[in-house]
Amino acid sequence: MSAERPTLPPVRLHTEAELARDALAAPLLARAVRLARWAGPETRVGAGGELVEEQLPAAAEYLGLTADEDGAAEASEAWRLAVDTGLVDVEDPEEAAGEDAEGTAAAGENLALITGGSPQDVLSIWLDGLEAVQVDATMPFFDDLADLVGEDGSIDFESLDWDADAEEEFLDAILGNLYVLTAGDAGMDAGPVPLPALAASLIVPDDMVEPTDDILEQVSEAMMRLDEQFRVLEPIGIVEYRPVDEALLAEEGEDAAPPADDEDITRYGMVKLTPLGLYGIRARMLEAGVDAPVIGDLAEKDADALLDGIAYYSETVARSEVELWLARRGADGAAAELLAAARGADQQAPLRRLHCQQALALVGAEAEPAVRAVLDDPELGGLARVWLAELGAADVPAPPEPMIFWLAIDTMAAQLEADGDLDELQGLVEGLAGQHSGFFDEAWRVEHPATADVLEAMGRLHSDKKKAKEARKAAFKARSRTGS
């Protein structure tokens, strides 16, 4: 058995019913639905399906928007979404009718699904809307569109210095980073992310200690792009966004430099992916072939798949996954299945045994018969004794000395494989070496596949130079003994 480290952390999704309610409450989709119901025989559209300019004030009034350019723009945006999502069907004018001819519009088939369809139907419509809005968010912003229109009425896109593919990749990467930051520990409610930190996560190299002026300028430019893009994305319900303070832009010019340490970071924009946004970005990732796990994916799998699957999950996430797995099985047989899956001599086996022990704690006292059955097992006997002792069980046999050292090596191997916190690893190393007199004199003889690697790591981590040297000598002996 082998476990691969997940590319993305597992996320905890809301139910489809909850997500569908969130989708219907998203301001932009809600307006699109209302306009689809408003459309009738008198509705007129242009050649591209857009609502004709003369009808925008009436549409804005119906939606309760302001009677100005902003209201008309928001009504136009909602109408476009209604068309893009199939809430409205548009019939183009006949070619023979001339350039100024207008088409008609009527309620589309998808409108009936809003109230009569399943949550999956609603979410499918919302996802189509999200795709359309993301395209809008990557479009260039114009101060004066007239400057780009040629004598023949066409737009000179080459003069824009705009790369549609590059813009799409940039936004996808930013949303991917926000997805990871939001997923966090999956069981926790992640807070909003400062816009400068989000921009820097994509631009500043990981190994750069102090950003250069050029990098800071790139971060500043990215912040301004993201400020515009998140303003477009927020109405579809994908993010909660606090925009960059307009007063800040006035103070510093068109581009806001990244904040100093003592400044109020919230003035530079704060963004948070909503539960609906988490669902939407994951759906787009899956469509692109990205493995994006969800807590509960392993609930129907066997114990081998469970322990392999949670191998590199955080303790909080692993616990949630195990709880769901146990809920579908009950205690009967679960403990024996977990213990059987914990056996092995491969690289991930120590980590499986660690997660097995943690999972057995969730099973509780009902696991005791299965645990006692492996007391004499060379790989599981130490784990069994530790678990029984923690349970407070009576008549737990003392472990033979070889088992003590084998368990110490196995425990350390599990923590190293999990890439544990450096300080915690150092504490574990020094604790193991301090508990047993002459630890390194015996440890190199342990018949465990990871003995040499563990001793070598202990030599690197131990703060006592003498003990570190003993660990390195023991590692050399272990390799010599096995011929590796």
XYZ file of C-alpha atoms in Angstrom:
484
model
C 0.000 0.000 0.000
C 1.148 3.529 -0.685
C -0.352 6.934 -0.110
C 0.179 10.022 -2.250
C 0.318 13.441 -0.683
C -2.831 15.341 -1.740
C -2.267 18.299 -4.047
C -5.101 20.193 -2.343
C -6.411 19.977 1.209
C -9.798 18.281 1.635
C -12.690 20.658 2.143
C -15.935 20.424 4.050
C -18.852 21.289 1.771
C -22.317 22.366 2.792
C -25.183 20.164 1.660
C -26.498 20.648 -1.873
C -29.769 21.991 -0.446
C -27.885 24.645 1.561
C -25.699 25.541 -1.404
C -28.731 25.822 -3.700
C -30.350 28.256 -1.248
C -27.129 30.291 -1.211
C -27.077 30.298 -5.013
C -30.651 31.581 -5.232
C -29.797 34.289 -2.677
C -26.785 35.523 -4.683
C -27.773 39.075 -5.751
C -26.850 38.686 -9.409
C -28.660 35.377 -9.932
C -31.664 36.627 -7.958
C -31.918 39.652 -10.265
C -31.488 37.456 -13.340
C -34.375 35.258 -12.183
C -36.601 38.303 -11.618
C -35.818 39.697 -15.065
C -36.543 36.319 -16.651
C -40.012 36.483 -15.088
C -40.372 40.110 -16.177
C -39.550 39.379 -19.828
C -42.581 39.257 -22.117
C -43.886 39.965 -25.606
C -42.832 43.622 -25.404
C -39.227 42.816 -24.439
C -36.738 43.753 -27.148
C -33.107 42.702 -27.508
C -30.205 43.612 -29.722
C -28.261 41.385 -32.086
C -26.142 40.033 -29.225
C -29.110 39.228 -26.992
C -28.619 42.338 -24.850
C -31.608 44.260 -23.599
C -32.106 47.330 -25.779
C -31.022 50.569 -24.144
C -34.520 52.015 -24.111
C -35.773 49.199 -21.881
C -32.938 49.296 -19.341
C -34.582 51.996 -17.163
C -37.758 49.886 -16.888
C -35.721 46.798 -16.033
C -33.759 48.737 -13.395
C -36.968 50.094 -11.890
C -38.465 46.576 -11.752
C -35.390 45.392 -9.864
C -35.537 48.327 -7.459
C -32.240 49.758 -8.690
C -31.315 53.424 -8.906
C -32.586 55.388 -11.895
C -29.137 56.287 -13.204
C -26.277 54.817 -15.225
C -25.270 52.476 -12.380
C -28.785 51.074 -12.114
C -28.976 50.559 -15.870
C -25.566 48.844 -15.855
C -26.605 46.467 -13.069
C -29.858 45.658 -14.879
C -27.904 44.969 -18.077
C -25.519 42.711 -16.169
C -28.415 40.742 -14.659
C -30.059 40.382 -18.086
C -26.835 39.028 -19.624
C -26.634 36.436 -16.849
C -30.267 35.435 -17.456
C -29.415 34.838 -21.115
C -26.123 33.032 -20.348
C -27.803 30.642 -17.903
C -30.815 29.790 -20.054
C -33.289 31.598 -17.803
C -34.199 33.650 -20.848
C -34.432 32.499 -24.475
C -33.596 35.107 -27.080
C -34.814 35.066 -30.658
C -32.609 37.111 -32.955
C -34.153 39.312 -35.631
C -34.213 38.000 -39.154
C -31.259 39.072 -41.274
C -33.535 40.589 -43.867
C -34.991 42.932 -41.280
C -31.919 45.192 -41.380
C -29.193 46.321 -38.980
C -31.517 48.147 -36.589
C -34.004 45.272 -36.256
C -34.670 43.989 -32.759
C -35.155 40.481 -31.472
C -37.510 39.168 -28.836
C -37.120 37.358 -25.532
C -39.152 34.984 -23.426
C -38.705 32.841 -20.325
C -36.259 29.973 -20.923
C -36.583 26.325 -19.943
C -34.216 26.746 -16.999
C -36.502 29.270 -15.309
C -38.895 26.481 -14.315
C -35.994 24.602 -12.677
C -35.388 27.478 -10.274
C -38.546 26.613 -8.358
C -39.401 23.140 -9.640
C -35.988 21.541 -10.040
C -33.651 19.783 -7.645
C -30.796 21.459 -5.750
C -28.445 19.967 -8.375
C -30.453 21.723 -11.108
C -30.149 25.054 -9.326
C -26.418 24.579 -8.750
C -25.899 23.648 -12.397
C -27.540 26.917 -13.451
C -25.453 28.828 -10.910
C -22.231 27.201 -12.180
C -23.066 28.345 -15.712
C -23.515 31.816 -14.275
C -20.219 31.625 -12.413
C -18.406 30.727 -15.617
C -19.925 33.710 -17.406
C -19.090 36.084 -14.560
C -15.487 34.863 -14.377
C -15.136 35.679 -18.067
C -16.518 39.164 -17.374
C -14.057 39.574 -14.496
C -11.085 38.966 -16.786
C -12.194 41.521 -19.381
C -10.210 44.772 -19.547
C -11.640 47.876 -17.902
C -11.931 50.999 -20.062
C -11.836 54.604 -18.977
C -13.033 55.664 -22.414
C -14.143 52.999 -24.844
C -14.466 55.612 -27.620
C -10.676 55.878 -27.846
C -10.516 52.208 -28.918
C -13.169 52.396 -31.641
C -11.822 52.778 -35.172
C -13.323 54.701 -38.047
C -15.110 51.572 -39.250
C -16.716 51.059 -35.827
C -14.543 48.069 -34.863
C -12.596 47.849 -31.596
C -8.801 47.701 -31.822
C -8.170 44.878 -29.324
C -4.442 44.728 -30.123
C -3.965 48.186 -28.649
C -5.285 46.987 -25.295
C -2.153 45.032 -24.351
C -4.564 42.409 -23.065
C -4.056 38.633 -23.174
C -7.326 36.790 -22.489
C -5.605 33.468 -21.715
C -3.092 35.098 -19.364
C -5.860 36.962 -17.529
C -7.875 33.759 -17.129
C -4.828 31.889 -15.810
C -4.088 34.709 -13.358
C -7.613 34.710 -11.923
C -7.768 30.897 -11.786
C -4.446 30.836 -9.907
C -5.613 33.492 -7.444
C -8.872 31.669 -6.794
C -6.892 28.440 -6.380
C -4.705 30.062 -3.724
C -7.782 31.488 -2.008
C -9.331 28.002 -2.104
C -6.300 26.533 -0.301
C -6.240 29.346 2.258
C -9.991 28.982 2.855
C -9.821 25.191 3.094
C -7.152 25.500 5.773
C -7.882 22.862 8.368
C -11.302 22.148 6.789
C -12.968 21.896 10.148
C -12.271 25.526 10.999
C -13.966 28.673 9.715
C -11.210 30.504 7.854
C -11.220 34.279 8.137
C -10.881 36.814 5.314
C -7.554 37.109 3.511
C -5.894 40.524 3.049
C -5.710 41.405 -0.637
C -1.960 42.236 -0.484
C -1.231 38.792 1.016
C -3.303 37.069 -1.660
C -1.556 38.968 -4.458
C 1.844 38.272 -2.907
C 1.061 34.538 -2.670
C 1.134 34.396 -6.469
C 3.915 36.857 -7.201
C 6.549 36.782 -4.446
C 8.905 33.776 -4.838
C 8.857 31.367 -1.881
C 12.586 31.773 -1.275
C 12.556 35.588 -1.342
C 13.108 36.947 2.179
C 12.757 40.653 1.355
C 10.697 41.612 -1.733
C 12.445 43.894 -4.219
C 10.939 47.184 -5.408
C 10.027 45.506 -8.697
C 8.193 42.697 -6.885
C 6.363 45.192 -4.664
C 5.267 47.104 -7.754
C 3.939 43.877 -9.294
C 2.044 43.114 -6.071
C 0.543 46.612 -6.125
C -0.597 46.210 -9.746
C -2.048 42.776 -8.977
C -3.959 44.213 -6.004
C -5.644 46.747 -8.249
C -6.555 44.095 -10.811
C -7.964 41.884 -8.068
C -9.912 44.753 -6.536
C -11.731 45.226 -9.861
C -12.200 41.486 -10.371
C -13.567 40.718 -6.903
C -16.062 43.582 -7.258
C -17.366 41.751 -10.351
C -17.330 38.319 -8.683
C -19.001 39.222 -5.381
C -22.598 39.559 -6.711
C -22.631 35.945 -7.957
C -22.009 34.832 -4.352
C -18.530 33.360 -4.744
C -16.776 35.740 -2.318
C -17.377 38.149 0.504
C -15.319 41.202 -0.408
C -14.341 44.403 1.320
C -12.925 46.615 -1.467
C -9.779 48.708 -1.343
C -10.506 51.967 0.488
C -11.272 54.663 -2.102
C -9.619 57.249 0.140
C -6.448 55.167 0.045
C -6.418 55.304 -3.746
C -6.884 59.049 -3.596
C -3.971 59.361 -1.145
C -1.530 57.178 -3.093
C -2.638 57.634 -6.680
C -4.136 55.049 -9.005
C -2.041 52.185 -7.581
C -1.993 51.491 -3.844
C 1.392 50.332 -2.591
C 1.412 47.290 -0.272
C 0.853 48.373 3.357
C 3.566 49.006 5.902
C 3.617 46.832 9.016
C 1.853 49.416 11.191
C -0.980 50.201 8.762
C -4.580 49.014 8.921
C -4.452 46.064 6.533
C -8.224 46.044 6.030
C -8.012 49.304 4.054
C -6.202 47.401 1.308
C -9.065 44.980 0.696
C -10.196 41.758 2.403
C -11.628 38.724 0.627
C -13.150 35.448 1.752
C -14.383 32.525 -0.317
C -17.961 31.687 0.672
C -19.190 28.086 1.128
C -20.850 28.489 -2.279
C -17.572 29.798 -3.678
C -15.696 26.844 -2.241
C -18.157 24.544 -4.013
C -17.900 26.494 -7.270
C -14.107 26.641 -7.439
C -13.884 22.945 -6.578
C -16.367 22.121 -9.350
C -14.225 24.027 -11.858
C -11.099 22.266 -10.610
C -12.721 18.849 -11.014
C -13.776 19.797 -14.524
C -10.132 20.668 -15.255
C -8.990 17.262 -13.965
C -7.626 18.475 -10.604
C -7.986 16.139 -7.628
C -9.887 18.171 -5.029
C -10.895 15.903 -2.125
C -13.897 16.439 0.124
C -14.301 15.254 3.701
C -16.471 12.158 3.431
C -14.909 10.864 0.206
C -13.507 7.882 2.130
C -16.628 7.039 4.129
C -17.642 4.168 1.858
C -14.107 2.836 1.284
C -12.388 0.002 3.183
C -9.941 0.555 6.036
C -6.919 0.266 3.724
C -8.196 3.166 1.616
C -9.139 5.133 4.737
C -5.722 4.946 6.396
C -3.945 5.600 3.103
C -6.272 8.489 2.309
C -5.846 10.328 5.615
C -2.105 9.661 5.812
C -1.146 13.294 5.205
C -4.283 15.004 6.479
C -4.142 17.250 9.531
C -5.311 15.717 12.799
C -8.585 17.679 12.678
C -9.423 16.636 9.122
C -8.360 13.017 9.689
C -10.600 12.822 12.742
C -13.584 14.137 10.759
C -12.991 11.599 7.999
C -12.675 8.708 10.465
C -15.850 9.762 12.295
C -17.807 9.632 9.032
C -16.237 6.252 8.184
C -17.173 4.812 11.585
C -20.702 6.225 11.409
C -21.376 4.018 8.401
C -20.000 0.901 10.070
C -20.472 0.999 13.801
C -17.861 -0.412 16.168
C -18.457 -4.073 15.289
C -15.657 -5.193 13.026
C -14.286 -1.677 12.498
C -11.436 -2.097 14.991
C -10.262 -5.389 13.514
C -10.443 -3.917 10.001
C -8.382 -0.885 11.048
C -5.731 -3.015 12.736
C -5.405 -5.280 9.705
C -4.931 -2.228 7.465
C -2.223 -0.859 9.784
C 0.184 -3.707 9.082
C 3.003 -3.339 6.596
C 6.664 -2.572 6.079
C 6.327 0.129 3.398
C 7.309 3.756 3.940
C 3.805 4.895 4.895
C 3.100 1.982 7.271
C 4.220 3.832 10.455
C 1.874 6.691 9.568
C -0.983 4.241 9.016
C -0.362 2.761 12.456
C -0.384 6.236 14.012
C -3.736 7.037 12.377
C -5.033 3.584 13.303
C -4.303 4.269 16.971
C -6.072 7.634 16.746
C -9.041 6.033 14.967
C -9.321 3.316 17.616
C -9.654 6.044 20.233
C -12.848 7.127 18.447
C -14.178 3.557 18.459
C -13.817 3.476 22.248
C -13.943 0.543 24.641
C -15.766 -1.639 22.117
C -12.451 -1.992 20.290
C -10.762 -3.692 23.248
C -11.300 -7.334 22.145
C -9.824 -6.638 18.701
C -6.906 -4.728 20.220
C -6.121 -7.488 22.739
C -6.076 -9.975 19.870
C -2.924 -8.300 18.436
C -0.922 -7.979 21.662
C 1.585 -10.546 20.402
C 1.782 -9.089 16.894
C 5.327 -7.736 16.288
C 4.022 -4.684 14.387
C 0.864 -3.949 16.362
C 1.669 -5.202 19.868
C 3.248 -1.951 21.025
C 0.425 0.127 19.596
C -2.076 -2.183 21.314
C -0.430 -1.755 24.718
C -0.324 2.031 24.406
C -3.984 2.133 23.402
C -5.070 -0.158 26.241
C -3.087 1.877 28.753
C -4.704 5.102 27.544
C -8.105 3.392 27.854
C -7.282 2.525 31.465
C -7.734 -1.195 30.802
C -6.627 -3.766 33.384
C -4.183 -6.616 32.873
C -2.115 -4.965 30.150
C 1.041 -7.088 29.757
C 4.363 -5.303 29.964
C 6.057 -5.046 26.550
C 9.289 -6.949 25.936
C 12.291 -4.668 25.495
C 12.639 -5.236 21.711
C 9.025 -4.129 21.284
C 9.712 -0.921 23.225
C 12.528 0.045 20.878
C 10.589 -1.063 17.794
C 7.646 1.138 18.824
C 9.981 4.075 19.441
C 11.431 3.776 15.944
C 7.972 3.303 14.408
C 6.582 6.365 16.211
C 9.478 8.503 15.093
C 9.203 7.213 11.526
C 5.523 8.187 11.450
C 6.245 11.730 12.590
C 9.059 12.145 10.073
C 6.856 10.889 7.247
C 4.134 13.336 8.293
C 6.612 16.255 8.174
C 5.705 17.237 11.710
C 6.526 20.544 13.396
C 10.298 20.878 13.838
C 10.114 21.806 17.522
C 7.759 18.901 18.225
C 10.051 16.509 16.368
C 13.031 17.736 18.345
C 11.112 17.275 21.584
C 10.132 13.745 20.568
C 13.740 12.874 19.660
C 15.127 14.127 22.943
C 12.271 12.509 24.875
C 12.889 9.089 23.309
C 16.630 9.282 23.855
C 16.195 10.485 27.430
C 13.640 7.853 28.480
C 15.884 4.904 27.773
C 19.405 4.645 29.140
C 21.733 3.639 26.340
C 18.991 4.152 23.729
C 21.352 4.418 20.779
C 23.349 1.378 21.883
C 20.218 -0.725 21.367
C 18.229 1.165 18.747
C 20.482 0.300 15.803
C 19.634 -3.392 16.272
C 15.866 -2.827 15.830
C 14.400 -4.886 12.986
C 12.456 -2.057 11.422
C 12.764 -0.829 7.793
C 13.149 2.780 8.939
C 15.718 2.239 11.721
C 18.695 3.785 9.923
C 16.699 6.735 8.560
C 15.188 7.459 11.979
C 18.554 7.365 13.737
C 20.052 9.598 11.072
C 17.237 12.110 11.579
C 17.697 11.946 15.343
C 21.347 12.841 14.778
C 20.285 15.957 12.891
C 17.586 16.988 15.349
C 19.074 16.333 18.799
C 20.328 19.537 20.412
C 22.909 17.723 22.539
C 26.022 17.340 20.368
C 27.137 14.197 22.188
C 23.750 12.514 21.775
C 23.578 13.646 18.147
C 26.934 12.004 17.490
C 25.750 8.778 19.177
C 22.673 8.796 16.929
C 24.767 9.194 13.786
C 27.078 6.354 14.844
C 24.033 4.173 15.551
C 22.643 5.009 12.099
C 25.914 3.938 10.500
C 25.798 0.633 12.406
C 22.199 0.068 11.326
C 23.090 0.601 7.664
C 26.127 -1.621 7.948
C 24.038 -4.357 9.567
C 21.481 -4.357 6.765
C 23.991 -3.691 4.000
C 22.149 -0.549 2.886
